[in-house]
Amino acid sequence: MLILEFVIVLLAIFLGARLGGIGIGFAGGLGVLVLALIGVKPGTIPFDVISIIMAVIAAISAMQVAGGMDYLVRQTEKLLRRNPRHITLLAPVVTYFLTIFAGTGNISLSALPVIAEVAKEQGIRPSRPLSTAVVAAQIAITASPISAAVVYMATVMEPHGVSYLTMLTILIPATLAAVLLMSLLVSWLFNARLEDDPVYQQRLAEGLVTLRGEDRPAIPASAPYSVLLFLLGVLAVVVYAIFNSNGFHQAVLGTPAAPVMTTTSAILIIMLSAATLITLLCRIDTAAILNASTFKAGMSASICILGVAWLGDTFVQDNLVWIKGTAGSAITSHPWLLAVIFFFCSALLYSQAATAKALMPMAMALGVTPLTALAAFPAVSGLFILPTYPTLVAAVQMDDTGTTRIGRFVFNHPFFIPGTLGVALSVLFSFALASVML
């Protein structure tokens, strides 16, 4: 029975990969239906994760319509053009902090054209900064205060004595240090000279490589205010978590915390309120929000997580006894295996939040320590393994030099080595910090 269920899950994921985009979520729902038809009880739908994504994306989309995204891109461009020779180091730092700020890696899409343009102007292969930038955005999801993956992880860790604030204190410096070291290694180890790439030379001779020029879209006067309102929303989430943590209450008031609502509810309320304020104060048309690219991408991600995470949870819950008996001792003896499992499963589950939602309960049920679970958490960022993730595909399409390309064997693409380095370093640094702080 287990083998049959596993084959159904793999076929559903394979069908979803063939359909692409939102089709991954559709295929996940079909997989749950097939499992139900053979007598498997459907698992838990990750409504908390989905609701967080929807609320955050609503606020980001309002900010985009108000011109906030264009404003951020303009500031990003100024930073990169002031230090163009260090584009391979600066690009991942920019996308890392954009993702930390927004809670979604989709915001990095707006910076990718700028990164490719500046790299071309400096004679640097765009594949170098584009690959590190895409990977940095994926890793940053596991450290963003408002990402669905981090908030879900907090709900798992808090019963084990690890607060939301403690998690961020470990994950943010660990992942940032990993991104910086990854970028340095990529810039040192790989030839970055654009003129040495034969594909670029061929495309240049054919007239397929162009520079964007100096034309820039006008930015509305309301754009900086929309960014400020969204930033205040993010800060409000962090402040709420601090003031309602047990550590703060015990240290300041001497009593246990008694929060009026969960962190998930706080994020939903604050993000929807931020979207309302942006809509009112920046005077934007709510109908335009529905057509924003970030809104469409975010809603597509919600459906993908709905289907894939539901499918994964259904399989895991029905076979939890077997998984405990088979994998429990191995993971207990070799905790690093948990990170390996997260890493490869994330490429199939297509989302950091979906991977955490599907596999973290299994890990805790196997008796994994909170330290091991938290240290392995950044490994859910292996979405770059298969070259099908939206930001990865976008980076390939935006590089008209041809240096950012997918090889014949699928896995030989420019994102694989930087991504594997970044995730491995994030896990190592998280383990080191968690060992000291927990």
Tab-separated table of C-alpha atoms in Angstrom:
chain	number	residue	atom	x	y	z
A	1	MET	CA	0.000	0.000	0.000
A	2	LEU	CA	2.805	2.390	0.898
A	3	ILE	CA	4.532	1.819	-2.446
A	4	LEU	CA	1.270	2.482	-4.302
A	5	GLU	CA	0.711	5.710	-2.366
A	6	PHE	CA	4.283	6.819	-3.024
A	7	VAL	CA	3.900	6.169	-6.758
A	8	ILE	CA	0.683	8.229	-6.780
A	9	VAL	CA	2.453	11.116	-5.033
A	10	LEU	CA	5.370	10.999	-7.494
A	11	LEU	CA	3.042	10.856	-10.498
A	12	ALA	CA	1.061	13.824	-9.191
A	13	ILE	CA	4.246	15.840	-8.694
A	14	PHE	CA	5.520	14.833	-12.140
A	15	LEU	CA	2.206	15.867	-13.725
A	16	GLY	CA	2.338	19.175	-11.871
A	17	ALA	CA	5.892	19.811	-13.092
A	18	ARG	CA	4.757	19.153	-16.662
A	19	LEU	CA	1.798	21.508	-16.321
A	20	GLY	CA	3.961	24.187	-14.687
A	21	GLY	CA	2.941	27.224	-12.641
A	22	ILE	CA	-0.378	26.902	-10.871
A	23	GLY	CA	-0.795	23.450	-12.419
A	24	ILE	CA	1.413	22.047	-9.652
A	25	GLY	CA	-1.304	22.909	-7.148
A	26	PHE	CA	-3.989	21.423	-9.395
A	27	ALA	CA	-2.080	18.152	-9.698
A	28	GLY	CA	-1.571	18.038	-5.923
A	29	GLY	CA	-5.333	18.181	-5.422
A	30	LEU	CA	-5.780	15.405	-7.976
A	31	GLY	CA	-3.234	13.312	-6.091
A	32	VAL	CA	-5.191	13.747	-2.848
A	33	LEU	CA	-8.347	12.653	-4.689
A	34	VAL	CA	-6.682	9.483	-5.998
A	35	LEU	CA	-5.319	8.662	-2.531
A	36	ALA	CA	-8.784	9.187	-1.042
A	37	LEU	CA	-10.269	6.801	-3.642
A	38	ILE	CA	-7.963	3.995	-2.456
A	39	GLY	CA	-8.972	4.580	1.170
A	40	VAL	CA	-6.414	7.111	2.447
A	41	LYS	CA	-7.785	9.797	4.762
A	42	PRO	CA	-6.923	13.279	3.424
A	43	GLY	CA	-4.419	15.173	5.536
A	44	THR	CA	-4.546	18.705	6.924
A	45	ILE	CA	-4.907	21.669	4.587
A	46	PRO	CA	-2.265	24.339	5.412
A	47	PHE	CA	-4.728	27.210	5.699
A	48	ASP	CA	-2.474	29.188	8.052
A	49	VAL	CA	0.399	29.199	5.555
A	50	ILE	CA	-1.910	30.076	2.660
A	51	SER	CA	-3.609	32.899	4.542
A	52	ILE	CA	-0.260	34.501	5.429
A	53	ILE	CA	0.859	34.409	1.800
A	54	MET	CA	-2.439	35.944	0.673
A	55	ALA	CA	-2.296	38.785	3.225
A	56	VAL	CA	1.363	39.619	2.584
A	57	ILE	CA	0.908	39.464	-1.190
A	58	ALA	CA	-2.145	41.751	-0.924
A	59	ALA	CA	-0.042	44.397	0.831
A	60	ILE	CA	2.884	43.993	-1.587
A	61	SER	CA	0.545	44.238	-4.583
A	62	ALA	CA	-0.956	47.460	-3.219
A	63	MET	CA	2.581	48.788	-2.780
A	64	GLN	CA	3.420	47.779	-6.362
A	65	VAL	CA	0.379	49.576	-7.813
A	66	ALA	CA	1.329	52.685	-5.799
A	67	GLY	CA	4.765	52.603	-7.440
A	68	GLY	CA	6.635	51.190	-4.459
A	69	MET	CA	8.235	48.336	-6.422
A	70	ASP	CA	9.546	50.718	-9.095
A	71	TYR	CA	10.886	52.939	-6.330
A	72	LEU	CA	12.746	50.017	-4.729
A	73	VAL	CA	14.153	48.971	-8.093
A	74	ARG	CA	15.349	52.530	-8.738
A	75	GLN	CA	17.160	52.600	-5.377
A	76	THR	CA	18.598	49.153	-6.081
A	77	GLU	CA	19.880	50.320	-9.444
A	78	LYS	CA	21.573	53.341	-7.885
A	79	LEU	CA	23.347	51.107	-5.357
A	80	LEU	CA	24.524	48.631	-7.980
A	81	ARG	CA	25.687	51.314	-10.412
A	82	ARG	CA	27.728	53.017	-7.681
A	83	ASN	CA	29.631	49.753	-7.122
A	84	PRO	CA	29.353	47.930	-10.474
A	85	ARG	CA	32.528	45.860	-10.158
A	86	HIS	CA	31.173	44.214	-7.019
A	87	ILE	CA	27.879	43.205	-8.639
A	88	THR	CA	28.378	39.495	-7.814
A	89	LEU	CA	28.619	40.381	-4.114
A	90	LEU	CA	26.020	43.163	-3.981
A	91	ALA	CA	23.284	41.527	-6.064
A	92	PRO	CA	22.599	38.653	-3.621
A	93	VAL	CA	22.715	41.042	-0.657
A	94	VAL	CA	20.093	43.242	-2.354
A	95	THR	CA	17.717	40.356	-3.142
A	96	TYR	CA	18.297	38.887	0.333
A	97	PHE	CA	17.149	42.057	2.090
A	98	LEU	CA	14.309	42.675	-0.374
A	99	THR	CA	12.996	39.196	0.453
A	100	ILE	CA	13.522	39.636	4.194
A	101	PHE	CA	11.543	42.856	3.913
A	102	ALA	CA	8.725	41.474	1.731
A	103	GLY	CA	8.397	37.867	2.922
A	104	THR	CA	8.322	36.553	-0.659
A	105	GLY	CA	11.079	35.846	-3.143
A	106	ASN	CA	8.905	37.118	-5.989
A	107	ILE	CA	9.978	40.661	-5.119
A	108	SER	CA	13.452	39.802	-6.436
A	109	LEU	CA	11.982	39.511	-9.946
A	110	SER	CA	11.950	43.292	-10.168
A	111	ALA	CA	15.695	43.504	-9.457
A	112	LEU	CA	16.857	40.815	-11.893
A	113	PRO	CA	16.771	43.006	-15.056
A	114	VAL	CA	18.880	45.645	-13.283
A	115	ILE	CA	21.403	43.031	-12.154
A	116	ALA	CA	21.718	41.602	-15.679
A	117	GLU	CA	22.096	45.086	-17.194
A	118	VAL	CA	24.822	46.261	-14.807
A	119	ALA	CA	26.747	42.980	-15.242
A	120	LYS	CA	26.729	43.364	-19.041
A	121	GLU	CA	27.945	46.946	-18.800
A	122	GLN	CA	30.906	45.796	-16.685
A	123	GLY	CA	31.844	42.847	-18.902
A	124	ILE	CA	30.813	40.370	-16.178
A	125	ARG	CA	28.884	37.224	-17.000
A	126	PRO	CA	25.331	37.956	-15.825
A	127	SER	CA	25.010	34.315	-14.808
A	128	ARG	CA	27.263	34.960	-11.799
A	129	PRO	CA	25.261	37.718	-10.041
A	130	LEU	CA	21.913	36.402	-11.307
A	131	SER	CA	22.507	32.914	-9.900
A	132	THR	CA	23.653	34.165	-6.495
A	133	ALA	CA	20.818	36.707	-6.381
A	134	VAL	CA	18.130	34.103	-7.093
A	135	VAL	CA	19.574	31.703	-4.512
A	136	ALA	CA	19.902	34.463	-1.894
A	137	ALA	CA	16.213	35.326	-2.296
A	138	GLN	CA	15.239	31.683	-1.788
A	139	ILE	CA	17.385	31.322	1.336
A	140	ALA	CA	16.090	34.625	2.758
A	141	ILE	CA	12.563	33.164	2.925
A	142	THR	CA	13.764	31.047	5.867
A	143	ALA	CA	14.722	34.203	7.801
A	144	SER	CA	12.007	36.708	6.880
A	145	PRO	CA	9.857	37.778	9.860
A	146	ILE	CA	6.682	37.687	7.742
A	147	SER	CA	7.272	34.681	5.482
A	148	ALA	CA	4.779	31.844	5.823
A	149	ALA	CA	7.623	29.347	6.297
A	150	VAL	CA	9.129	31.190	9.279
A	151	VAL	CA	5.767	31.843	10.941
A	152	TYR	CA	4.799	28.190	10.570
A	153	MET	CA	8.184	27.133	11.944
A	154	ALA	CA	7.575	29.396	14.935
A	155	THR	CA	4.325	27.564	15.712
A	156	VAL	CA	6.289	24.290	15.717
A	157	MET	CA	9.190	25.582	17.800
A	158	GLU	CA	7.351	27.632	20.449
A	159	PRO	CA	5.913	24.559	22.273
A	160	HIS	CA	9.509	23.329	22.559
A	161	GLY	CA	10.713	26.526	24.208
A	162	VAL	CA	12.115	28.300	21.129
A	163	SER	CA	10.431	31.668	20.656
A	164	TYR	CA	9.786	33.479	17.386
A	165	LEU	CA	12.333	36.149	18.322
A	166	THR	CA	14.980	33.552	19.199
A	167	MET	CA	14.419	31.896	15.832
A	168	LEU	CA	14.987	35.164	13.982
A	169	THR	CA	18.074	35.898	16.090
A	170	ILE	CA	19.549	32.616	14.869
A	171	LEU	CA	18.279	32.439	11.293
A	172	ILE	CA	18.927	36.007	10.099
A	173	PRO	CA	22.672	36.181	10.906
A	174	ALA	CA	23.210	32.549	9.887
A	175	THR	CA	21.600	32.896	6.465
A	176	LEU	CA	23.118	36.326	5.813
A	177	ALA	CA	26.607	35.036	6.614
A	178	ALA	CA	25.969	32.055	4.329
A	179	VAL	CA	24.855	34.300	1.453
A	180	LEU	CA	27.915	36.525	1.828
A	181	LEU	CA	30.353	33.606	1.939
A	182	MET	CA	28.576	31.882	-0.972
A	183	SER	CA	28.907	35.050	-3.070
A	184	LEU	CA	32.604	35.394	-2.241
A	185	LEU	CA	33.276	31.767	-3.183
A	186	VAL	CA	31.402	32.105	-6.486
A	187	SER	CA	33.273	35.290	-7.372
A	188	TRP	CA	36.642	33.669	-6.545
A	189	LEU	CA	36.160	30.192	-8.010
A	190	PHE	CA	34.474	30.871	-11.346
A	191	ASN	CA	35.561	32.839	-14.374
A	192	ALA	CA	33.365	35.936	-14.516
A	193	ARG	CA	34.703	37.518	-17.747
A	194	LEU	CA	31.835	37.892	-20.204
A	195	GLU	CA	34.100	38.058	-23.248
A	196	ASP	CA	35.341	34.498	-22.576
A	197	ASP	CA	31.878	32.962	-23.041
A	198	PRO	CA	31.472	31.467	-26.563
A	199	VAL	CA	27.668	31.595	-26.460
A	200	TYR	CA	27.814	35.307	-25.656
A	201	GLN	CA	30.217	35.930	-28.553
A	202	GLN	CA	27.899	34.115	-30.935
A	203	ARG	CA	24.821	36.018	-29.751
A	204	LEU	CA	26.734	39.310	-29.886
A	205	ALA	CA	27.716	38.629	-33.502
A	206	GLU	CA	24.081	37.880	-34.353
A	207	GLY	CA	22.946	41.173	-32.801
A	208	LEU	CA	20.910	39.483	-30.055
A	209	VAL	CA	22.539	41.332	-27.133
A	210	THR	CA	21.254	44.802	-26.296
A	211	LEU	CA	21.628	47.365	-23.534
A	212	ARG	CA	18.531	48.886	-22.009
A	213	GLY	CA	19.740	52.489	-22.209
A	214	GLU	CA	18.802	55.337	-19.929
A	215	ASP	CA	15.019	55.370	-20.334
A	216	ARG	CA	13.312	54.818	-16.977
A	217	PRO	CA	9.612	54.793	-16.091
A	218	ALA	CA	8.283	57.706	-14.076
A	219	ILE	CA	7.745	56.949	-10.404
A	220	PRO	CA	4.561	58.287	-8.723
A	221	ALA	CA	5.007	60.701	-5.838
A	222	SER	CA	3.169	58.227	-3.587
A	223	ALA	CA	5.744	55.458	-4.161
A	224	PRO	CA	8.054	56.199	-1.175
A	225	TYR	CA	5.055	56.450	1.147
A	226	SER	CA	3.770	53.032	0.069
A	227	VAL	CA	7.186	51.522	0.832
A	228	LEU	CA	7.241	53.247	4.215
A	229	LEU	CA	3.767	51.972	5.105
A	230	PHE	CA	4.708	48.417	4.151
A	231	LEU	CA	7.948	48.650	6.144
A	232	LEU	CA	6.017	49.887	9.175
A	233	GLY	CA	3.770	46.854	8.813
A	234	VAL	CA	6.763	44.509	8.877
A	235	LEU	CA	8.186	46.298	11.928
A	236	ALA	CA	4.796	46.074	13.643
A	237	VAL	CA	4.821	42.296	13.218
A	238	VAL	CA	8.286	42.031	14.804
A	239	VAL	CA	7.373	44.407	17.636
A	240	TYR	CA	4.204	42.435	18.378
A	241	ALA	CA	6.200	39.205	18.540
A	242	ILE	CA	8.743	40.780	20.912
A	243	PHE	CA	6.181	42.256	23.308
A	244	ASN	CA	4.194	39.024	23.411
A	245	SER	CA	7.132	36.676	23.886
A	246	ASN	CA	7.559	34.799	27.139
A	247	GLY	CA	11.137	36.044	27.453
A	248	PHE	CA	10.089	39.697	27.333
A	249	HIS	CA	7.219	39.247	29.790
A	250	GLN	CA	9.329	37.291	32.248
A	251	ALA	CA	12.225	39.772	32.086
A	252	VAL	CA	10.153	42.971	32.209
A	253	LEU	CA	6.877	42.099	33.912
A	254	GLY	CA	7.776	38.913	35.740
A	255	THR	CA	4.695	37.098	34.418
A	256	PRO	CA	4.116	34.597	31.590
A	257	ALA	CA	2.971	36.023	28.262
A	258	ALA	CA	-0.758	35.994	27.545
A	259	PRO	CA	-1.034	37.175	23.911
A	260	VAL	CA	-4.456	38.217	22.676
A	261	MET	CA	-3.825	36.467	19.363
A	262	THR	CA	-1.337	34.215	17.598
A	263	THR	CA	1.518	35.497	15.466
A	264	THR	CA	-0.340	34.249	12.384
A	265	SER	CA	-3.409	36.324	13.268
A	266	ALA	CA	-1.209	39.346	13.986
A	267	ILE	CA	0.436	39.107	10.561
A	268	LEU	CA	-2.944	38.821	8.821
A	269	ILE	CA	-4.356	41.838	10.659
A	270	ILE	CA	-1.268	44.012	10.226
A	271	MET	CA	-0.689	43.189	6.559
A	272	LEU	CA	-4.328	43.746	5.586
A	273	SER	CA	-4.294	47.003	7.546
A	274	ALA	CA	-1.116	48.073	5.727
A	275	ALA	CA	-2.792	47.294	2.404
A	276	THR	CA	-5.783	49.403	3.441
A	277	LEU	CA	-3.618	52.368	4.422
A	278	ILE	CA	-1.615	52.163	1.188
A	279	THR	CA	-4.850	52.055	-0.818
A	280	LEU	CA	-6.335	55.038	1.001
A	281	LEU	CA	-3.316	57.297	1.445
A	282	CYS	CA	-1.755	56.606	-1.956
A	283	ARG	CA	-5.160	56.765	-3.672
A	284	ILE	CA	-4.843	53.647	-5.788
A	285	ASP	CA	-7.562	51.740	-7.619
A	286	THR	CA	-8.250	48.405	-5.925
A	287	ALA	CA	-9.162	46.876	-9.298
A	288	ALA	CA	-5.580	47.481	-10.435
A	289	ILE	CA	-4.295	45.392	-7.520
A	290	LEU	CA	-5.943	42.295	-8.980
A	291	ASN	CA	-3.937	42.739	-12.172
A	292	ALA	CA	-0.585	43.350	-10.458
A	293	SER	CA	2.092	40.797	-11.333
A	294	THR	CA	2.902	40.159	-7.671
A	295	PHE	CA	-0.766	39.501	-6.883
A	296	LYS	CA	-1.061	36.936	-9.672
A	297	ALA	CA	2.186	35.238	-8.651
A	298	GLY	CA	1.162	35.186	-4.982
A	299	MET	CA	-2.267	33.730	-5.616
A	300	SER	CA	-0.700	31.111	-7.880
A	301	ALA	CA	1.711	30.230	-5.056
A	302	SER	CA	-1.228	29.853	-2.664
A	303	ILE	CA	-2.891	27.295	-4.928
A	304	CYS	CA	0.395	25.462	-5.413
A	305	ILE	CA	0.892	25.173	-1.655
A	306	LEU	CA	-2.730	24.164	-1.143
A	307	GLY	CA	-2.364	21.202	-3.474
A	308	VAL	CA	1.220	20.097	-2.916
A	309	ALA	CA	1.360	20.525	0.877
A	310	TRP	CA	-2.009	18.814	1.264
A	311	LEU	CA	-0.748	15.915	-0.862
A	312	GLY	CA	2.478	15.645	1.163
A	313	ASP	CA	0.672	15.793	4.499
A	314	THR	CA	-1.803	13.124	3.362
A	315	PHE	CA	0.995	10.721	2.475
A	316	VAL	CA	3.059	11.419	5.601
A	317	GLN	CA	0.161	11.115	8.052
A	318	ASP	CA	-1.022	7.823	6.563
A	319	ASN	CA	2.460	6.310	6.761
A	320	LEU	CA	3.774	7.991	9.906
A	321	VAL	CA	4.179	4.725	11.832
A	322	TRP	CA	6.301	3.213	9.067
A	323	ILE	CA	8.328	6.408	8.682
A	324	LYS	CA	9.042	6.515	12.423
A	325	GLY	CA	10.145	2.897	12.478
A	326	THR	CA	12.297	3.142	9.362
A	327	ALA	CA	13.761	6.636	9.435
A	328	GLY	CA	13.617	7.467	13.117
A	329	SER	CA	16.799	5.744	14.237
A	330	ALA	CA	18.750	6.898	11.176
A	331	ILE	CA	17.847	10.567	11.680
A	332	THR	CA	18.460	10.339	15.413
A	333	SER	CA	21.923	8.854	14.813
A	334	HIS	CA	22.727	11.174	11.906
A	335	PRO	CA	20.835	14.471	12.378
A	336	TRP	CA	22.329	15.944	9.180
A	337	LEU	CA	20.094	13.567	7.203
A	338	LEU	CA	17.121	15.755	8.129
A	339	ALA	CA	18.634	18.666	6.198
A	340	VAL	CA	19.265	16.384	3.208
A	341	ILE	CA	15.626	15.254	3.242
A	342	PHE	CA	14.375	18.837	3.451
A	343	PHE	CA	16.739	19.864	0.658
A	344	PHE	CA	15.616	17.334	-1.942
A	345	CYS	CA	11.943	17.341	-0.964
A	346	SER	CA	11.738	21.132	-1.337
A	347	ALA	CA	12.589	20.792	-5.033
A	348	LEU	CA	9.508	18.598	-5.452
A	349	LEU	CA	7.176	20.443	-3.089
A	350	TYR	CA	8.078	23.759	-4.802
A	351	SER	CA	7.846	25.909	-1.675
A	352	GLN	CA	9.736	26.483	1.578
A	353	ALA	CA	6.466	26.793	3.481
A	354	ALA	CA	4.963	23.705	1.854
A	355	THR	CA	8.080	21.657	2.631
A	356	ALA	CA	8.132	22.758	6.259
A	357	LYS	CA	4.398	22.126	6.600
A	358	ALA	CA	4.633	18.647	5.077
A	359	LEU	CA	7.814	17.369	6.744
A	360	MET	CA	8.464	19.249	9.983
A	361	PRO	CA	5.664	17.484	11.926
A	362	MET	CA	7.173	14.166	10.834
A	363	ALA	CA	10.607	15.280	12.022
A	364	MET	CA	9.313	16.323	15.434
A	365	ALA	CA	7.344	13.080	15.720
A	366	LEU	CA	10.593	11.173	15.156
A	367	GLY	CA	12.007	12.805	18.281
A	368	VAL	CA	14.335	15.266	16.535
A	369	THR	CA	15.619	17.901	18.953
A	370	PRO	CA	14.524	21.548	18.486
A	371	LEU	CA	18.175	22.445	17.809
A	372	THR	CA	18.414	19.940	14.941
A	373	ALA	CA	15.041	20.942	13.495
A	374	LEU	CA	15.903	24.649	13.542
A	375	ALA	CA	19.404	24.105	12.127
A	376	ALA	CA	18.026	21.990	9.278
A	377	PHE	CA	15.228	24.451	8.487
A	378	PRO	CA	17.197	26.570	5.927
A	379	ALA	CA	17.590	23.388	3.854
A	380	VAL	CA	13.974	23.771	2.674
A	381	SER	CA	15.391	26.301	0.184
A	382	GLY	CA	16.407	23.722	-2.432
A	383	LEU	CA	13.908	25.062	-4.958
A	384	PHE	CA	16.741	25.731	-7.420
A	385	ILE	CA	17.601	22.031	-7.890
A	386	LEU	CA	15.173	21.702	-10.799
A	387	PRO	CA	15.329	24.691	-13.183
A	388	THR	CA	11.579	25.292	-13.089
A	389	TYR	CA	11.069	27.826	-10.276
A	390	PRO	CA	9.692	31.219	-11.503
A	391	THR	CA	12.600	33.413	-10.349
A	392	LEU	CA	15.101	30.956	-11.813
A	393	VAL	CA	13.278	30.803	-15.155
A	394	ALA	CA	12.973	34.604	-15.175
A	395	ALA	CA	16.723	35.003	-14.639
A	396	VAL	CA	17.411	32.761	-17.632
A	397	GLN	CA	14.999	34.718	-19.830
A	398	MET	CA	16.339	38.130	-18.765
A	399	ASP	CA	19.950	37.326	-19.656
A	400	ASP	CA	20.185	37.926	-23.410
A	401	THR	CA	23.932	37.192	-23.340
A	402	GLY	CA	23.144	33.481	-23.032
A	403	THR	CA	25.476	32.916	-20.049
A	404	THR	CA	22.558	31.991	-17.759
A	405	ARG	CA	21.415	28.818	-19.460
A	406	ILE	CA	20.124	25.349	-18.649
A	407	GLY	CA	22.381	22.473	-19.708
A	408	ARG	CA	21.399	19.292	-21.489
A	409	PHE	CA	21.313	17.264	-18.291
A	410	VAL	CA	18.813	19.549	-16.470
A	411	PHE	CA	20.882	19.754	-13.276
A	412	ASN	CA	23.914	21.409	-14.893
A	413	HIS	CA	22.691	24.972	-14.608
A	414	PRO	CA	24.425	28.000	-13.011
A	415	PHE	CA	22.168	28.009	-9.926
A	416	PHE	CA	23.015	24.521	-8.652
A	417	ILE	CA	26.514	25.032	-7.205
A	418	PRO	CA	25.857	28.462	-5.605
A	419	GLY	CA	22.542	27.207	-4.232
A	420	THR	CA	24.004	24.048	-2.738
A	421	LEU	CA	26.831	26.072	-1.187
A	422	GLY	CA	24.405	28.635	0.223
A	423	VAL	CA	22.081	26.061	1.759
A	424	ALA	CA	24.914	23.967	3.220
A	425	LEU	CA	26.510	27.047	4.781
A	426	SER	CA	23.137	28.238	6.133
A	427	VAL	CA	22.596	24.892	7.856
A	428	LEU	CA	26.133	24.889	9.303
A	429	PHE	CA	25.899	28.464	10.604
A	430	SER	CA	22.387	27.876	11.991
A	431	PHE	CA	23.631	24.804	13.839
A	432	ALA	CA	26.574	26.743	15.270
A	433	LEU	CA	24.418	29.649	16.470
A	434	ALA	CA	21.619	27.394	17.742
A	435	SER	CA	24.149	25.331	19.717
A	436	VAL	CA	25.169	28.500	21.567
A	437	MET	CA	21.719	30.091	22.022
A	438	LEU	CA	19.470	27.080	22.750
